[in-house]
PDB file of C-alpha atoms and ligand atoms in Angstrom:
ATOM      1  CA  MET I   1    -198.616 213.635  83.226  1.00  0.00           C
ATOM      2  CA  THR I   2    -200.018 212.916  86.667  1.00  0.00           C
ATOM      3  CA  THR I   3    -199.822 209.652  88.560  1.00  0.00           C
ATOM      4  CA  ALA I   4    -203.624 209.838  88.748  1.00  0.00           C
ATOM      5  CA  GLU I   5    -203.770 208.993  85.053  1.00  0.00           C
ATOM      6  CA  ARG I   6    -204.901 205.440  84.503  1.00  0.00           C
ATOM      7  CA  LEU I   7    -202.241 202.843  83.859  1.00  0.00           C
ATOM      8  CA  VAL I   8    -202.796 201.051  80.565  1.00  0.00           C
ATOM      9  CA  ILE I   9    -200.847 197.890  79.823  1.00  0.00           C
ATOM     10  CA  GLY I  10    -200.518 196.164  76.486  1.00  0.00           C
ATOM     11  CA  ARG I  11    -198.360 195.315  73.521  1.00  0.00           C
ATOM     12  CA  PRO I  12    -195.569 197.693  72.550  1.00  0.00           C
ATOM     13  CA  GLU I  13    -195.646 199.490  69.223  1.00  0.00           C
ATOM     14  CA  ILE I  14    -192.662 200.342  67.020  1.00  0.00           C
ATOM     15  CA  ALA I  15    -192.801 203.973  68.185  1.00  0.00           C
ATOM     16  CA  ASP I  16    -192.256 202.769  71.784  1.00  0.00           C
ATOM     17  CA  GLY I  17    -188.804 201.358  71.029  1.00  0.00           C
ATOM     18  CA  ILE I  18    -187.048 204.626  71.767  1.00  0.00           C
ATOM     19  CA  GLU I  19    -188.831 204.827  75.144  1.00  0.00           C
ATOM     20  CA  LEU I  20    -187.712 201.316  76.045  1.00  0.00           C
ATOM     21  CA  HIS I  21    -184.146 202.429  75.363  1.00  0.00           C
ATOM     22  CA  ARG I  22    -184.621 205.543  77.520  1.00  0.00           C
ATOM     23  CA  ILE I  23    -186.038 203.585  80.466  1.00  0.00           C
ATOM     24  CA  ALA I  24    -183.358 200.881  80.220  1.00  0.00           C
ATOM     25  CA  ALA I  25    -180.566 203.486  80.157  1.00  0.00           C
ATOM     26  CA  ALA I  26    -182.085 205.457  83.052  1.00  0.00           C
ATOM     27  CA  SER I  27    -182.288 202.296  85.197  1.00  0.00           C
ATOM     28  CA  GLN I  28    -178.478 202.283  85.474  1.00  0.00           C
ATOM     29  CA  VAL I  29    -178.817 198.570  86.209  1.00  0.00           C
ATOM     30  CA  LEU I  30    -179.720 196.917  82.928  1.00  0.00           C
ATOM     31  CA  ASP I  31    -177.366 196.112  80.084  1.00  0.00           C
ATOM     32  CA  VAL I  32    -178.515 198.740  77.592  1.00  0.00           C
ATOM     33  CA  ASN I  33    -179.080 197.581  74.039  1.00  0.00           C
ATOM     34  CA  THR I  34    -179.047 199.906  71.034  1.00  0.00           C
ATOM     35  CA  ARG I  35    -182.065 202.040  70.110  1.00  0.00           C
ATOM     36  CA  TYR I  36    -182.296 199.985  66.928  1.00  0.00           C
ATOM     37  CA  ALA I  37    -182.475 196.752  68.971  1.00  0.00           C
ATOM     38  CA  TYR I  38    -185.422 198.044  71.049  1.00  0.00           C
ATOM     39  CA  VAL I  39    -187.267 199.345  67.967  1.00  0.00           C
ATOM     40  CA  LEU I  40    -186.753 196.040  66.180  1.00  0.00           C
ATOM     41  CA  TRP I  41    -187.890 194.215  69.336  1.00  0.00           C
ATOM     42  CA  CYS I  42    -191.113 196.225  69.371  1.00  0.00           C
ATOM     43  CA  ARG I  43    -191.767 195.178  65.790  1.00  0.00           C
ATOM     44  CA  ASP I  44    -190.900 191.495  65.981  1.00  0.00           C
ATOM     45  CA  PHE I  45    -191.550 190.495  69.607  1.00  0.00           C
ATOM     46  CA  ALA I  46    -194.512 192.710  70.499  1.00  0.00           C
ATOM     47  CA  ALA I  47    -196.695 189.660  71.143  1.00  0.00           C
ATOM     48  CA  THR I  48    -194.357 188.486  73.919  1.00  0.00           C
ATOM     49  CA  SER I  49    -193.562 191.932  75.352  1.00  0.00           C
ATOM     50  CA  ALA I  50    -195.498 194.556  77.296  1.00  0.00           C
ATOM     51  CA  VAL I  51    -195.491 198.277  77.967  1.00  0.00           C
ATOM     52  CA  ALA I  52    -197.219 200.279  80.692  1.00  0.00           C
ATOM     53  CA  ARG I  53    -198.499 203.744  79.754  1.00  0.00           C
ATOM     54  CA  ARG I  54    -199.834 206.675  81.702  1.00  0.00           C
ATOM     55  CA  GLY I  55    -201.396 209.044  79.234  1.00  0.00           C
ATOM     56  CA  ASP I  56    -198.931 209.357  76.360  1.00  0.00           C
ATOM     57  CA  ASN I  57    -195.961 208.278  78.437  1.00  0.00           C
ATOM     58  CA  VAL I  58    -194.411 204.822  78.560  1.00  0.00           C
ATOM     59  CA  VAL I  59    -193.491 204.209  82.213  1.00  0.00           C
ATOM     60  CA  GLY I  60    -192.356 200.602  82.042  1.00  0.00           C
ATOM     61  CA  PHE I  61    -191.675 197.666  79.798  1.00  0.00           C
ATOM     62  CA  VAL I  62    -191.072 193.927  79.689  1.00  0.00           C
ATOM     63  CA  THR I  63    -189.232 192.348  76.767  1.00  0.00           C
ATOM     64  CA  GLY I  64    -189.722 188.631  76.293  1.00  0.00           C
ATOM     65  CA  TYR I  65    -189.603 185.896  73.709  1.00  0.00           C
ATOM     66  CA  ARG I  66    -190.654 182.298  73.322  1.00  0.00           C
ATOM     67  CA  ARG I  67    -187.634 180.008  73.423  1.00  0.00           C
ATOM     68  CA  PRO I  68    -187.357 178.701  69.846  1.00  0.00           C
ATOM     69  CA  GLU I  69    -186.971 175.060  70.913  1.00  0.00           C
ATOM     70  CA  ARG I  70    -189.550 175.350  73.742  1.00  0.00           C
ATOM     71  CA  PRO I  71    -192.210 177.774  72.527  1.00  0.00           C
ATOM     72  CA  ASP I  72    -194.292 177.116  75.654  1.00  0.00           C
ATOM     73  CA  VAL I  73    -191.496 178.752  77.695  1.00  0.00           C
ATOM     74  CA  LEU I  74    -191.499 182.547  77.869  1.00  0.00           C
ATOM     75  CA  PHE I  75    -188.051 183.999  78.495  1.00  0.00           C
ATOM     76  CA  VAL I  76    -188.322 187.438  80.090  1.00  0.00           C
ATOM     77  CA  TRP I  77    -185.246 189.352  79.013  1.00  0.00           C
ATOM     78  CA  GLN I  78    -185.595 192.796  80.589  1.00  0.00           C
ATOM     79  CA  VAL I  79    -188.097 194.457  82.927  1.00  0.00           C
ATOM     80  CA  ALA I  80    -187.844 198.084  83.925  1.00  0.00           C
ATOM     81  CA  VAL I  81    -190.083 200.779  85.358  1.00  0.00           C
ATOM     82  CA  ASP I  82    -189.326 204.509  85.491  1.00  0.00           C
ATOM     83  CA  ALA I  83    -188.002 205.343  88.970  1.00  0.00           C
ATOM     84  CA  ALA I  84    -190.950 207.641  89.686  1.00  0.00           C
ATOM     85  CA  ALA I  85    -193.439 204.853  88.969  1.00  0.00           C
ATOM     86  CA  ARG I  86    -191.795 202.078  91.013  1.00  0.00           C
ATOM     87  CA  GLY I  87    -193.280 200.361  94.042  1.00  0.00           C
ATOM     88  CA  GLY I  88    -196.863 200.617  92.787  1.00  0.00           C
ATOM     89  CA  GLY I  89    -197.224 197.232  91.153  1.00  0.00           C
ATOM     90  CA  VAL I  90    -196.511 198.357  87.567  1.00  0.00           C
ATOM     91  CA  ALA I  91    -193.978 195.600  86.859  1.00  0.00           C
ATOM     92  CA  GLY I  92    -196.167 192.907  88.396  1.00  0.00           C
ATOM     93  CA  ARG I  93    -199.131 194.044  86.332  1.00  0.00           C
ATOM     94  CA  MET I  94    -197.089 193.936  83.117  1.00  0.00           C
ATOM     95  CA  LEU I  95    -196.008 190.350  83.841  1.00  0.00           C
ATOM     96  CA  ASP I  96    -199.596 189.366  84.632  1.00  0.00           C
ATOM     97  CA  ASP I  97    -200.845 191.000  81.417  1.00  0.00           C
ATOM     98  CA  LEU I  98    -198.255 189.155  79.387  1.00  0.00           C
ATOM     99  CA  ILE I  99    -198.997 185.751  80.867  1.00  0.00           C
ATOM    100  CA  ALA I 100    -202.746 186.304  80.361  1.00  0.00           C
ATOM    101  CA  ARG I 101    -202.107 187.079  76.678  1.00  0.00           C
ATOM    102  CA  LEU I 102    -200.125 183.840  76.238  1.00  0.00           C
ATOM    103  CA  PRO I 103    -202.427 181.100  77.516  1.00  0.00           C
ATOM    104  CA  ASP I 104    -200.252 178.249  76.230  1.00  0.00           C
ATOM    105  CA  VAL I 105    -197.155 179.334  78.162  1.00  0.00           C
ATOM    106  CA  THR I 106    -196.375 176.824  80.921  1.00  0.00           C
ATOM    107  CA  ALA I 107    -193.166 178.306  82.344  1.00  0.00           C
ATOM    108  CA  VAL I 108    -191.425 181.658  82.623  1.00  0.00           C
ATOM    109  CA  GLU I 109    -187.663 181.917  82.654  1.00  0.00           C
ATOM    110  CA  THR I 110    -185.611 184.951  83.524  1.00  0.00           C
ATOM    111  CA  THR I 111    -182.258 185.781  84.994  1.00  0.00           C
ATOM    112  CA  VAL I 112    -181.852 187.808  88.147  1.00  0.00           C
ATOM    113  CA  THR I 113    -178.617 188.960  89.713  1.00  0.00           C
ATOM    114  CA  ASP I 114    -178.391 188.128  93.424  1.00  0.00           C
ATOM    115  CA  ASP I 115    -178.023 191.756  94.499  1.00  0.00           C
ATOM    116  CA  ASN I 116    -181.244 192.903  92.788  1.00  0.00           C
ATOM    117  CA  ALA I 117    -183.763 192.757  95.665  1.00  0.00           C
ATOM    118  CA  ALA I 118    -186.571 194.425  93.709  1.00  0.00           C
ATOM    119  CA  SER I 119    -186.248 191.982  90.838  1.00  0.00           C
ATOM    120  CA  ARG I 120    -186.116 188.971  93.172  1.00  0.00           C
ATOM    121  CA  ALA I 121    -189.225 190.238  94.980  1.00  0.00           C
ATOM    122  CA  LEU I 122    -191.005 190.901  91.673  1.00  0.00           C
ATOM    123  CA  PHE I 123    -190.532 187.355  90.383  1.00  0.00           C
ATOM    124  CA  ALA I 124    -191.176 185.743  93.785  1.00  0.00           C
ATOM    125  CA  ALA I 125    -194.505 187.585  93.994  1.00  0.00           C
ATOM    126  CA  PHE I 126    -195.319 186.677  90.375  1.00  0.00           C
ATOM    127  CA  ALA I 127    -194.619 182.982  91.075  1.00  0.00           C
ATOM    128  CA  ALA I 128    -196.805 183.063  94.199  1.00  0.00           C
ATOM    129  CA  ARG I 129    -199.702 184.688  92.316  1.00  0.00           C
ATOM    130  CA  HIS I 130    -199.543 181.939  89.693  1.00  0.00           C
ATOM    131  CA  GLY I 131    -199.076 178.999  92.056  1.00  0.00           C
ATOM    132  CA  ALA I 132    -195.619 178.280  90.645  1.00  0.00           C
ATOM    133  CA  GLN I 133    -192.302 177.241  92.152  1.00  0.00           C
ATOM    134  CA  ILE I 134    -188.986 178.932  91.359  1.00  0.00           C
ATOM    135  CA  GLU I 135    -186.004 176.769  90.480  1.00  0.00           C
ATOM    136  CA  ARG I 136    -182.651 178.588  90.437  1.00  0.00           C
ATOM    137  CA  THR I 137    -179.567 177.448  88.499  1.00  0.00           C
ATOM    138  CA  GLU I 138    -176.603 179.255  86.999  1.00  0.00           C
ATOM    139  CA  LEU I 139    -177.279 179.974  83.324  1.00  0.00           C
ATOM    140  CA  PHE I 140    -174.048 181.738  82.344  1.00  0.00           C
ATOM    141  CA  GLY I 141    -171.034 182.221  84.570  1.00  0.00           C
ATOM    142  CA  ASN I 142    -168.790 185.239  84.092  1.00  0.00           C
ATOM    143  CA  ASP I 143    -166.340 183.042  82.177  1.00  0.00           C
ATOM    144  CA  VAL I 144    -168.962 182.783  79.412  1.00  0.00           C
ATOM    145  CA  LEU I 145    -169.920 186.445  79.814  1.00  0.00           C
ATOM    146  CA  GLY I 146    -166.410 187.773  79.393  1.00  0.00           C
ATOM    147  CA  GLY I 147    -165.288 188.309  82.981  1.00  0.00           C
ATOM    148  CA  GLN I 148    -166.789 191.801  83.430  1.00  0.00           C
ATOM    149  CA  HIS I 149    -170.343 190.644  84.017  1.00  0.00           C
ATOM    150  CA  ALA I 150    -171.965 189.119  87.093  1.00  0.00           C
ATOM    151  CA  PRO I 151    -173.176 185.515  86.614  1.00  0.00           C
ATOM    152  CA  GLU I 152    -176.694 185.274  85.219  1.00  0.00           C
ATOM    153  CA  ILE I 153    -178.814 183.122  87.542  1.00  0.00           C
ATOM    154  CA  LEU I 154    -181.691 181.444  85.767  1.00  0.00           C
ATOM    155  CA  HIS I 155    -185.022 181.532  87.594  1.00  0.00           C
ATOM    156  CA  ARG I 156    -187.414 178.996  86.133  1.00  0.00           C
ATOM    157  CA  ILE I 157    -190.972 179.694  87.278  1.00  0.00           C
ATOM    158  CA  SER I 158    -193.353 176.784  86.732  1.00  0.00           C
ATOM    159  CA  PRO I 159    -195.898 175.374  86.401  1.00  0.00           C
ATOM    160  CA  ILE I 160    -198.090 178.404  85.738  1.00  0.00           C
ATOM    161  CA  ASP I 161    -201.476 177.706  87.336  1.00  0.00           C
ATOM    162  CA  ARG I 162    -204.029 179.157  84.912  1.00  0.00           C
ATOM    163  CA  GLY I 163    -206.864 178.764  87.378  1.00  0.00           C
ATOM    164  CA  MET I 164    -205.341 180.970  90.054  1.00  0.00           C
ATOM    165  CA  MET I 165    -205.964 184.362  88.433  1.00  0.00           C
ATOM    166  CA  GLN I 166    -209.663 183.553  88.145  1.00  0.00           C
ATOM    167  CA  ARG I 167    -210.098 182.444  91.756  1.00  0.00           C
TER     168      ARG I 167
HETATM  169  C1  COA F   1    -187.431 195.574  89.273  1.00  0.00           C
HETATM  170  C2  COA F   1    -188.477 196.636  88.892  1.00  0.00           C
HETATM  171  C3  COA F   1    -188.842 196.427  87.413  1.00  0.00           C
HETATM  172  C4  COA F   1    -189.716 196.457  89.775  1.00  0.00           C
HETATM  173  O1  COA F   1    -190.718 197.365  89.299  1.00  0.00           O
HETATM  174  P1  COA F   1    -191.944 197.847  90.250  1.00  0.00           P
HETATM  175  O2  COA F   1    -193.035 198.311  89.360  1.00  0.00           O
HETATM  176  O3  COA F   1    -191.446 198.776  91.274  1.00  0.00           O
HETATM  177  O4  COA F   1    -192.349 196.448  90.938  1.00  0.00           O
HETATM  178  P2  COA F   1    -193.717 196.154  91.670  1.00  0.00           P
HETATM  179  O5  COA F   1    -194.230 197.423  92.304  1.00  0.00           O
HETATM  180  O6  COA F   1    -194.616 195.411  90.727  1.00  0.00           O
HETATM  181  O7  COA F   1    -193.235 195.216  92.856  1.00  0.00           O
HETATM  182  C5  COA F   1    -193.096 193.842  92.707  1.00  0.00           C
HETATM  183  C6  COA F   1    -192.711 193.235  94.044  1.00  0.00           C
HETATM  184  O8  COA F   1    -191.379 193.655  94.396  1.00  0.00           O
HETATM  185  C7  COA F   1    -191.369 194.324  95.651  1.00  0.00           C
HETATM  186  N1  COA F   1    -190.376 195.400  95.531  1.00  0.00           N
HETATM  187  C8  COA F   1    -190.435 196.445  94.678  1.00  0.00           C
HETATM  188  N2  COA F   1    -189.323 197.205  94.824  1.00  0.00           N
HETATM  189  C9  COA F   1    -188.587 196.614  95.804  1.00  0.00           C
HETATM  190  C10 COA F   1    -187.331 196.920  96.383  1.00  0.00           C
HETATM  191  N3  COA F   1    -186.618 198.006  96.005  1.00  0.00           N
HETATM  192  N4  COA F   1    -186.842 196.087  97.343  1.00  0.00           N
HETATM  193  C11 COA F   1    -187.541 194.982  97.732  1.00  0.00           C
HETATM  194  N5  COA F   1    -188.752 194.650  97.192  1.00  0.00           N
HETATM  195  C12 COA F   1    -189.252 195.455  96.243  1.00  0.00           C
HETATM  196  C13 COA F   1    -192.786 194.809  95.852  1.00  0.00           C
HETATM  197  O9  COA F   1    -193.115 194.961  97.208  1.00  0.00           O
HETATM  198  C14 COA F   1    -193.590 193.693  95.193  1.00  0.00           C
HETATM  199  O10 COA F   1    -193.732 192.590  96.045  1.00  0.00           O
HETATM  200  P3  COA F   1    -195.198 192.209  96.640  1.00  0.00           P
HETATM  201  O11 COA F   1    -196.085 191.997  95.434  1.00  0.00           O
HETATM  202  O12 COA F   1    -194.916 190.975  97.412  1.00  0.00           O
HETATM  203  O13 COA F   1    -195.583 193.416  97.445  1.00  0.00           O
HETATM  204  C15 COA F   1    -187.932 198.082  89.110  1.00  0.00           C
HETATM  205  O14 COA F   1    -187.421 198.182  90.439  1.00  0.00           O
HETATM  206  C16 COA F   1    -186.838 198.488  88.129  1.00  0.00           C
HETATM  207  O15 COA F   1    -187.116 198.990  87.039  1.00  0.00           O
HETATM  208  N6  COA F   1    -185.554 198.304  88.490  1.00  0.00           N
HETATM  209  C17 COA F   1    -184.433 198.647  87.616  1.00  0.00           C
HETATM  210  C18 COA F   1    -184.312 197.646  86.467  1.00  0.00           C
HETATM  211  C19 COA F   1    -184.167 196.222  86.966  1.00  0.00           C
HETATM  212  O16 COA F   1    -183.457 195.954  87.929  1.00  0.00           O
HETATM  213  N7  COA F   1    -184.870 195.273  86.289  1.00  0.00           N
HETATM  214  C20 COA F   1    -184.874 193.873  86.681  1.00  0.00           C
HETATM  215  C21 COA F   1    -183.738 193.128  86.100  1.00  0.00           C
HETATM  216  S1  COA F   1    -184.093 192.555  84.444  1.00  0.00           S
END
């Protein structure tokens, strides 16, 4: 693989699940789910998730789902990019691809821990590109999360301006 290979972004396939697990584990930041969970995710939530590939290699992923009681709200669960591919806009492009594939989505929700500068910058830049504001509230404190987990701060990004990407 060379970084000169074109980046291709799209829906994950079942065979990508194992790569999502690898990238999540290598990040040393994310809560790592089981291999089975990522494979199942790639089967059942492919429409609301994205992978970035260079050649045959998956170099990044976004897992997301529509909130069952608010299907116009996309909850982005995890985003990760291989360390060697970071800083080149891969994560931003995956989010943009996803939102373009889901034209009825009006808001994006995600949680970001305060100490994750890259993640904060990623979602701030995404909101700016889509003309949206970010509202921050605590989603789950560490009392709910069992004491060993930093609070999850909800970032609600809305409204998504559909005209902006075409301007
Ligand atoms: C967060 C992460 C997915 C970003 O991926 P990436 O492909 O490097 O992000 P991008 O290149 O698209 O950058 C997005 C924005 O963040 C900024 N950014 C990227 N890395 C940064 C860093 N370490 N510190 C500050 N800002 C950073 C970029 O400048 C860009 O902002 P801009 O568009 O205003 O220039 C990646 O750092 C990662 O995988 N981290 C480990 C896993 C993680 O923390 N995931 C998020 C929590 S779910």
